[in-house]
Amino acid sequence: MPDATDLDGLRAEVRSFLRDELDTGSFEPVSDSWMSGFAPGFSARLGARGWLGMAIPTNYGGHGRSPIERFVVTEELLAHGAPVAAHWISDRQMAPGILANGTEAQKQRYLPGIAAGELFFAIGMSEPDAGSDLAGVRTRAVAAEDGSWTITGTKVWTTGAHVAHAMVLLARSDGEPVDRHAGLSQFVVDLPHPDIEIRPLRSIDGAAHFNEVIFHGARVGSEALLGERGNGWAQVMGELAFERSGPERYLSTVPLLRAWTDQLRRTGATPEQRVTLGTLTARAWTLRRMSLSVAAELDAGRKPDVLAAMVKDVGSTFEGDLVEAVRSSSEGVARRDGGDPFARLLATSVLHTPAFTLRGGTNEILRGIVARGMGIR
Ligand SMILES: Cc1cc2nc3c(=O)[nH]c(=O)nc-3n(C[C@H](O)[C@H](O)[C@H](O)COP(=O)(O)OP(=O)(O)OC[C@H]3O[C@@H](n4cnc5c(N)ncnc54)[C@H](O)[C@@H]3O)c2cc1C
């Protein structure tokens, strides 16, 4: 575990890098930059500095650093609204997923590219009739005698599939849908693939970050199976702890909070605005402590599913509350076009808000997990 001085040094380095990037106009801070800020060049620059794949062992191209160092880097990138979407899924959950479950060949094949910021992944879990009820996935993977697999089915809301180099897919390899958690397997499928159709889906802001992905009997080799056949459910649950607990679950809209704070410094704040600012800052700080606790649990090899669900529920609610607080305090300011960066930032934050409590598992589902974990359900 690095000491506090090392962490402060690392934080200062990242801030200095971000200041340089902002000075050269490489990006404009946005809310939700881990979903909408697709910039492969930026990802590659982070990779070159050793700030991706930080916790991947050095023999797979990573940097063997601690999760807390990764947390510091991630926190700065998100709070600055930096464009991290291209590598986000790879670095956050595919690297740990492949490290935990992958074959040696899969580790050699994918991890160095993830650490370099050059290999991007998509997550193929949700389906038209299996979102919250993920165990109901109907995409089918049929094994042939030579060990290859033929995959048929449709995935939906697949973020970044149109620009990803690979996708991790949850499919039914054995049994029937009534078997629920049994008989599911994960696969790593390289993209593009001649029998995989990727159709864009537009969100309310007109952008197409996610897709419908249709597998028309797509054939993949035996080497595509990730982990153990039939163990997909347990593997996915492990991955979701990484997906749900990170700082992106409460920092997505912090660039707006920072911009609003700067604005109030310039214009002066009313007593009500001071109270709002103080309350939001205190909530962000509490969430940070909770997120750090999950990171420590993951680091210790434990499975903090319940705590991760709680962080995401409280964190994603906070993200939306923040936007609403700033919007109602800046009535009539939001504009998607025009020259005012604050007006643009506010407008895009408002348009992204509906997704916060849906993606990665809806808040209703998360509360069910927490209730079960507390033994009251
Ligand atoms: C921006 C964004 C990006 C996404 N990216 C990806 C991705 O990359 N890969 C991927 O696989 N998926 C992705 N998703 C999909 C996301 O995981 C699902 O939208 C989510 O799990 C909900 O599933 P659903 O949309 O099918 O809603 P449904 O499951 O149909 O739910 C509809 C409503 O019913 C409620 N509900 C359902 N079941 C229960 C219950 N048992 N108790 C109480 N309430 C219930 C839900 O809370 C929700 O409000 C993304 C979603 C968004 C918004």
Coordinates of C-alpha atoms and ligand atoms in Angstrom, one line a residue:
M1 CA 0.0 0.0 0.0
P2 CA 1.6 3.3 -1.0
D3 CA 1.8 6.0 1.6
A4 CA -0.2 9.3 1.6
T5 CA 2.7 11.3 0.1
D6 CA 3.0 9.0 -2.8
L7 CA -0.7 9.3 -3.5
D8 CA -0.5 13.1 -3.3
G9 CA 2.4 13.0 -5.7
L10 CA 0.4 10.8 -8.1
R11 CA -2.7 13.1 -7.8
A12 CA -0.5 16.1 -8.6
E13 CA 0.9 14.4 -11.6
V14 CA -2.5 13.6 -13.0
R15 CA -3.8 17.1 -12.3
S16 CA -0.8 18.6 -14.1
F17 CA -1.4 16.3 -17.1
L18 CA -5.0 17.3 -17.2
R19 CA -4.1 21.0 -17.0
D20 CA -1.8 20.6 -20.0
E21 CA -4.5 18.7 -21.9
L22 CA -7.1 21.4 -21.1
D23 CA -4.6 24.1 -22.1
T24 CA -4.1 22.5 -25.5
G25 CA -7.9 22.2 -26.0
S26 CA -7.8 18.4 -26.2
F27 CA -11.2 18.2 -24.4
E28 CA -14.0 20.2 -22.9
P29 CA -15.1 18.9 -19.5
V30 CA -18.5 17.1 -19.7
S31 CA -20.6 15.2 -17.3
D32 CA -20.8 11.5 -17.8
S33 CA -17.5 11.5 -19.7
W34 CA -17.0 7.8 -19.1
M35 CA -20.1 7.2 -21.2
S36 CA -19.9 10.0 -23.8
G37 CA -16.3 11.1 -24.0
F38 CA -14.9 8.7 -26.7
A39 CA -11.3 9.8 -27.5
P40 CA -8.9 6.9 -28.4
G41 CA -6.0 9.4 -28.6
F42 CA -6.6 10.5 -25.0
S43 CA -6.9 6.9 -23.9
A44 CA -3.5 6.1 -25.6
R45 CA -1.9 9.0 -23.9
L46 CA -3.1 7.7 -20.5
G47 CA -1.8 4.3 -21.4
A48 CA 1.6 5.7 -22.3
R49 CA 1.8 7.3 -18.8
G50 CA 1.0 4.0 -17.1
W51 CA -2.4 5.1 -15.9
L52 CA -4.4 2.3 -17.5
G53 CA -4.2 -1.3 -16.5
M54 CA -2.6 0.0 -13.3
A55 CA -3.5 -3.0 -11.3
I56 CA -2.7 -5.5 -14.1
P57 CA 0.6 -7.5 -13.3
T58 CA 3.6 -6.3 -15.3
N59 CA 4.0 -9.6 -17.1
Y60 CA 0.8 -8.8 -18.9
G61 CA 1.8 -5.2 -19.8
G62 CA 0.3 -3.7 -16.7
H63 CA 1.9 -1.8 -13.9
G64 CA 1.3 -3.9 -10.8
R65 CA 0.1 -0.9 -8.8
S66 CA -2.5 -0.9 -6.1
P67 CA -6.2 -0.4 -6.5
I68 CA -6.0 2.8 -4.4
E69 CA -3.5 4.3 -6.9
R70 CA -6.0 3.4 -9.7
F71 CA -8.7 5.0 -7.6
V72 CA -6.8 8.3 -7.4
V73 CA -6.2 8.5 -11.1
T74 CA -9.8 7.6 -11.9
E75 CA -11.1 10.1 -9.5
E76 CA -9.2 13.0 -11.0
L77 CA -10.1 12.0 -14.6
L78 CA -13.8 11.8 -13.8
A79 CA -13.9 15.0 -11.7
H80 CA -12.3 16.9 -14.6
G81 CA -14.8 15.5 -17.0
A82 CA -12.0 14.0 -19.1
P83 CA -12.9 11.8 -22.2
V84 CA -12.4 8.3 -20.8
A85 CA -15.2 6.4 -22.5
A86 CA -13.1 4.5 -25.0
H87 CA -11.1 2.4 -22.5
W88 CA -13.6 2.6 -19.6
I89 CA -15.2 -0.9 -19.7
S90 CA -11.9 -2.6 -20.6
D91 CA -10.0 -1.0 -17.7
R92 CA -12.7 -1.1 -15.1
Q93 CA -14.1 -4.6 -15.5
M94 CA -12.7 -6.6 -18.4
A95 CA -9.1 -6.5 -17.1
P96 CA -10.1 -7.9 -13.6
G97 CA -12.6 -10.3 -15.2
I98 CA -10.0 -11.7 -17.6
L99 CA -7.4 -11.8 -14.8
A100 CA -9.8 -13.8 -12.6
N101 CA -11.3 -16.1 -15.2
G102 CA -9.3 -16.0 -18.4
T103 CA -6.9 -18.6 -19.8
E104 CA -3.2 -17.8 -20.1
A105 CA -3.8 -17.2 -23.8
Q106 CA -6.6 -14.8 -23.2
K107 CA -4.5 -12.8 -20.7
Q108 CA -1.7 -12.5 -23.2
R109 CA -4.0 -11.6 -26.0
Y110 CA -6.1 -8.9 -24.3
L111 CA -4.4 -7.4 -21.2
P112 CA -1.4 -5.7 -22.8
G113 CA -3.8 -3.8 -25.2
I114 CA -6.0 -2.8 -22.4
A115 CA -3.1 -1.4 -20.4
A116 CA -1.9 0.5 -23.5
G117 CA -5.3 2.1 -24.0
E118 CA -5.6 0.6 -27.4
L119 CA -8.1 -2.3 -26.9
F120 CA -11.7 -1.4 -26.1
F121 CA -14.4 -3.8 -24.9
A122 CA -18.2 -3.8 -24.8
I123 CA -20.5 -5.7 -22.3
G124 CA -23.1 -8.0 -23.8
M125 CA -25.4 -8.8 -20.9
S126 CA -28.8 -7.1 -21.4
E127 CA -31.4 -8.5 -23.9
P128 CA -34.8 -7.2 -25.0
D129 CA -36.5 -9.4 -22.4
A130 CA -33.7 -9.8 -19.9
G131 CA -32.5 -6.5 -18.3
S132 CA -33.2 -6.6 -14.6
D133 CA -34.0 -10.2 -15.0
L134 CA -30.5 -11.0 -16.3
A135 CA -30.7 -14.7 -15.6
G136 CA -33.4 -14.9 -18.3
V137 CA -31.0 -14.3 -21.1
R138 CA -32.0 -16.2 -24.3
T139 CA -28.9 -15.8 -26.4
R140 CA -27.7 -19.3 -27.1
A141 CA -24.2 -20.7 -27.5
V142 CA -24.2 -24.2 -29.0
A143 CA -21.0 -26.2 -28.8
A144 CA -19.8 -28.3 -31.8
E145 CA -17.6 -31.4 -31.5
D146 CA -14.5 -29.5 -32.4
G147 CA -15.0 -27.2 -29.4
S148 CA -16.2 -24.2 -31.5
W149 CA -19.4 -22.4 -30.6
T150 CA -22.3 -21.0 -32.6
I151 CA -24.0 -18.0 -31.0
T152 CA -27.5 -16.9 -31.8
G153 CA -29.5 -14.1 -30.2
T154 CA -29.9 -10.4 -29.6
K155 CA -28.2 -8.1 -27.0
V156 CA -29.4 -4.6 -26.4
W157 CA -28.1 -1.3 -24.8
T158 CA -24.5 -2.5 -25.6
T159 CA -22.4 0.6 -24.9
G160 CA -19.6 1.1 -27.4
A161 CA -20.1 -2.1 -29.4
H162 CA -19.7 -0.2 -32.6
V163 CA -16.2 0.9 -31.7
A164 CA -15.1 -2.0 -29.5
H165 CA -12.4 -4.5 -30.5
A166 CA -14.1 -7.3 -28.4
M167 CA -17.2 -8.0 -26.4
V168 CA -17.8 -10.1 -23.3
L169 CA -21.0 -12.0 -23.8
L170 CA -23.3 -13.8 -21.4
A171 CA -25.2 -16.6 -23.1
R172 CA -27.0 -19.8 -22.3
S173 CA -24.6 -22.7 -23.2
D174 CA -26.6 -25.5 -21.5
G175 CA -30.0 -26.3 -20.2
E176 CA -33.2 -24.2 -20.5
P177 CA -34.2 -20.6 -19.5
V178 CA -36.1 -22.2 -16.5
D179 CA -32.8 -23.4 -15.1
R180 CA -32.1 -19.7 -14.4
H181 CA -28.5 -19.3 -13.0
A182 CA -27.3 -22.7 -14.1
G183 CA -26.0 -23.3 -17.7
L184 CA -24.9 -19.7 -18.4
S185 CA -21.4 -19.1 -19.8
Q186 CA -19.3 -16.1 -20.7
F187 CA -17.5 -15.7 -24.0
V188 CA -15.0 -13.1 -25.4
V189 CA -15.9 -12.4 -28.9
D190 CA -13.7 -10.3 -31.2
L191 CA -15.3 -7.5 -33.2
P192 CA -16.2 -6.8 -35.9
H193 CA -17.4 -10.3 -36.9
P194 CA -19.2 -11.1 -40.2
D195 CA -22.2 -12.7 -38.5
I196 CA -22.6 -10.1 -35.8
E197 CA -24.8 -7.1 -36.7
I198 CA -24.4 -3.9 -34.7
R199 CA -27.2 -1.4 -35.0
P200 CA -27.0 2.0 -33.3
L201 CA -29.6 3.1 -30.7
R202 CA -30.1 6.9 -30.2
S203 CA -30.5 8.4 -26.8
I204 CA -32.4 11.5 -25.9
D205 CA -29.4 13.8 -26.8
G206 CA -29.2 12.4 -30.3
A207 CA -26.0 10.5 -29.7
A208 CA -25.6 6.8 -30.3
H209 CA -23.4 5.4 -27.6
F210 CA -25.2 2.1 -27.4
N211 CA -26.4 -0.5 -29.7
E212 CA -28.5 -3.5 -30.5
V213 CA -26.2 -6.4 -31.3
I214 CA -27.6 -9.4 -33.2
F215 CA -25.8 -12.7 -33.4
H216 CA -26.8 -14.4 -36.6
G217 CA -25.3 -17.9 -35.8
A218 CA -21.9 -16.3 -35.2
R219 CA -19.2 -18.9 -35.0
V220 CA -16.3 -18.5 -32.5
G221 CA -13.5 -20.9 -31.6
S222 CA -13.2 -22.9 -28.4
E223 CA -10.7 -20.2 -27.1
A224 CA -13.6 -17.7 -26.8
L225 CA -15.0 -19.4 -23.7
L226 CA -14.2 -17.2 -20.7
G227 CA -13.8 -19.1 -17.5
E228 CA -15.7 -22.3 -16.8
R229 CA -18.6 -23.5 -18.9
G230 CA -21.8 -23.1 -16.9
N231 CA -20.2 -20.7 -14.4
G232 CA -21.2 -17.5 -16.2
W233 CA -23.6 -16.3 -13.5
A234 CA -21.0 -16.4 -10.7
Q235 CA -18.5 -14.7 -13.0
V236 CA -20.8 -12.0 -14.0
M237 CA -21.8 -11.3 -10.4
G238 CA -18.1 -10.9 -9.6
E239 CA -17.7 -8.4 -12.5
L240 CA -20.8 -6.4 -11.4
A241 CA -19.1 -5.6 -8.1
F242 CA -16.4 -3.8 -10.1
E243 CA -19.1 -2.3 -12.4
R244 CA -21.2 -0.9 -9.6
S245 CA -18.9 0.4 -7.0
G246 CA -16.4 2.6 -8.8
P247 CA -16.1 6.4 -8.4
E248 CA -18.0 6.9 -11.7
R249 CA -21.2 6.0 -9.8
Y250 CA -21.1 9.3 -7.9
L251 CA -18.7 11.5 -9.9
S252 CA -20.4 11.5 -13.3
T253 CA -21.9 15.0 -12.7
V254 CA -19.2 16.4 -10.4
P255 CA -17.7 18.4 -13.4
L256 CA -21.0 20.3 -13.2
L257 CA -20.6 20.9 -9.5
R258 CA -17.0 22.2 -10.0
A259 CA -18.2 24.5 -12.8
W260 CA -21.1 25.8 -10.7
T261 CA -18.7 26.4 -7.8
D262 CA -16.4 28.5 -10.1
Q263 CA -19.4 30.4 -11.3
L264 CA -20.6 31.2 -7.8
R265 CA -17.1 32.3 -6.8
R266 CA -17.3 34.8 -9.6
T267 CA -20.8 36.0 -9.2
G268 CA -21.3 35.5 -5.5
A269 CA -23.6 33.0 -3.9
T270 CA -26.9 33.5 -2.2
P271 CA -27.3 31.9 1.3
E272 CA -29.5 29.1 -0.3
Q273 CA -26.9 28.4 -2.9
R274 CA -24.2 28.1 -0.2
V275 CA -26.3 25.6 1.7
T276 CA -27.0 23.6 -1.5
L277 CA -23.3 23.6 -2.4
G278 CA -22.3 22.5 1.1
T279 CA -24.9 19.7 1.2
L280 CA -23.8 18.4 -2.2
T281 CA -20.2 18.5 -1.3
A282 CA -20.8 16.6 2.0
R283 CA -22.8 14.0 0.1
A284 CA -20.0 13.5 -2.4
W285 CA -17.5 13.2 0.4
T286 CA -19.6 10.5 2.1
L287 CA -19.9 8.6 -1.1
R288 CA -16.2 8.7 -1.6
R289 CA -15.7 7.0 1.7
M290 CA -18.2 4.3 0.8
S291 CA -16.6 3.8 -2.6
L292 CA -13.2 3.5 -1.0
S293 CA -14.5 0.8 1.4
V294 CA -15.7 -1.3 -1.6
A295 CA -12.3 -0.8 -3.3
A296 CA -10.6 -2.1 -0.1
E297 CA -12.9 -5.1 0.1
L298 CA -12.2 -6.0 -3.6
D299 CA -8.5 -5.5 -2.9
A300 CA -8.7 -8.0 0.0
G301 CA -10.3 -10.5 -2.4
R302 CA -13.7 -10.3 -0.8
K303 CA -17.0 -10.0 -2.7
P304 CA -18.7 -6.8 -1.5
D305 CA -21.9 -7.2 -3.7
V306 CA -24.2 -5.7 -1.1
L307 CA -22.0 -2.7 -0.4
A308 CA -21.4 -2.1 -4.1
A309 CA -25.2 -2.2 -4.7
M310 CA -25.6 0.4 -1.9
V311 CA -22.9 2.7 -3.3
K312 CA -24.5 2.6 -6.8
D313 CA -28.0 3.2 -5.5
V314 CA -27.0 6.2 -3.3
G315 CA -24.4 7.4 -5.7
S316 CA -26.5 7.5 -8.8
T317 CA -29.3 9.2 -6.9
F318 CA -26.8 11.8 -5.8
E319 CA -25.7 12.4 -9.5
G320 CA -29.2 13.2 -10.5
D321 CA -30.0 15.3 -7.4
L322 CA -26.8 17.4 -8.2
V323 CA -28.0 18.2 -11.7
E324 CA -31.5 19.1 -10.5
A325 CA -30.1 21.3 -7.7
V326 CA -27.9 23.2 -10.2
R327 CA -30.6 23.4 -12.8
S328 CA -33.2 24.8 -10.5
S329 CA -30.7 27.3 -9.2
S330 CA -29.8 28.3 -12.8
E331 CA -33.3 28.5 -14.3
G332 CA -33.2 29.1 -18.1
V333 CA -29.4 28.9 -18.4
A334 CA -29.0 25.4 -20.0
R335 CA -28.3 25.5 -23.8
R336 CA -26.8 22.8 -25.9
D337 CA -25.5 25.3 -28.5
G338 CA -23.9 28.7 -28.1
G339 CA -20.7 29.9 -26.6
D340 CA -21.2 29.4 -22.9
P341 CA -19.4 26.3 -21.7
F342 CA -21.4 26.2 -18.4
A343 CA -24.7 26.4 -20.3
R344 CA -23.6 23.5 -22.5
L345 CA -22.4 21.4 -19.5
L346 CA -25.7 21.9 -17.7
A347 CA -27.7 21.0 -20.8
T348 CA -25.8 17.8 -21.4
S349 CA -26.0 16.9 -17.7
V350 CA -29.8 17.2 -17.8
L351 CA -30.0 15.1 -20.9
H352 CA -27.9 12.3 -19.4
T353 CA -29.6 12.2 -16.0
P354 CA -32.4 9.6 -16.9
A355 CA -29.7 6.9 -17.4
F356 CA -27.9 7.2 -14.1
T357 CA -30.3 5.0 -12.1
L358 CA -30.8 2.5 -14.9
R359 CA -27.4 1.5 -16.2
G360 CA -25.5 -1.3 -14.4
G361 CA -28.8 -2.4 -12.7
T362 CA -31.7 -0.2 -11.8
N363 CA -32.0 1.2 -8.3
E364 CA -35.1 -0.9 -7.5
I365 CA -33.0 -4.0 -8.3
L366 CA -30.1 -2.7 -6.2
R367 CA -32.4 -2.1 -3.2
G368 CA -33.6 -5.6 -3.5
I369 CA -30.0 -6.9 -3.3
V370 CA -29.4 -4.7 -0.3
A371 CA -32.6 -5.9 1.4
R372 CA -31.6 -9.5 0.8
G373 CA -28.1 -8.8 2.1
M374 CA -29.6 -7.4 5.3
G375 CA -31.8 -10.4 5.7
I376 CA -35.1 -8.5 5.4
R377 CA -36.2 -10.0 2.2
Ligands
LIG1 C1 -26.8 4.4 -20.5 C2 -27.0 2.9 -20.5 C3 -25.9 2.1 -20.8 C4 -26.1 0.7 -20.8 N1 -25.0 -0.1 -21.2 C5 -25.2 -1.4 -21.2 C6 -24.1 -2.2 -21.7 O1 -23.1 -1.8 -22.1 N2 -24.3 -3.6 -21.7 C7 -25.5 -4.1 -21.2 O2 -25.5 -5.4 -21.2 N3 -26.5 -3.4 -20.7 C8 -26.4 -2.0 -20.7 N4 -27.4 -1.2 -20.3 C9 -28.7 -1.9 -19.9 C10 -29.0 -1.8 -18.4 O3 -28.2 -2.7 -17.6 C11 -30.5 -2.1 -18.3 O4 -31.2 -1.1 -18.9 C12 -31.0 -2.4 -16.9 O5 -30.4 -3.5 -16.3 C13 -32.5 -2.4 -16.8 O6 -33.0 -3.4 -17.7 P1 -34.2 -3.0 -18.7 O7 -33.8 -1.8 -19.4 O8 -34.5 -4.2 -19.5 O9 -35.4 -2.6 -17.8 P2 -36.5 -3.7 -17.1 O10 -35.7 -4.8 -16.5 O11 -37.5 -4.0 -18.1 O12 -37.1 -2.8 -15.9 C14 -38.1 -1.8 -16.2 C15 -38.5 -1.2 -14.8 O13 -39.1 -2.2 -14.0 C16 -38.3 -2.2 -12.7 N5 -38.2 -3.6 -12.3 C17 -37.9 -4.7 -13.0 N6 -37.8 -5.8 -12.2 C18 -38.1 -5.4 -11.0 C19 -38.2 -6.0 -9.7 N7 -38.0 -7.4 -9.6 N8 -38.5 -5.3 -8.6 C20 -38.8 -4.0 -8.7 N9 -38.7 -3.3 -9.9 C21 -38.4 -4.0 -11.0 C22 -37.0 -1.6 -13.0 O14 -36.3 -1.1 -11.9 C23 -37.3 -0.6 -14.1 O15 -37.7 0.6 -13.5 C24 -27.3 0.2 -20.3 C25 -28.4 1.0 -19.9 C26 -28.2 2.4 -20.0 C27 -29.4 3.3 -19.6

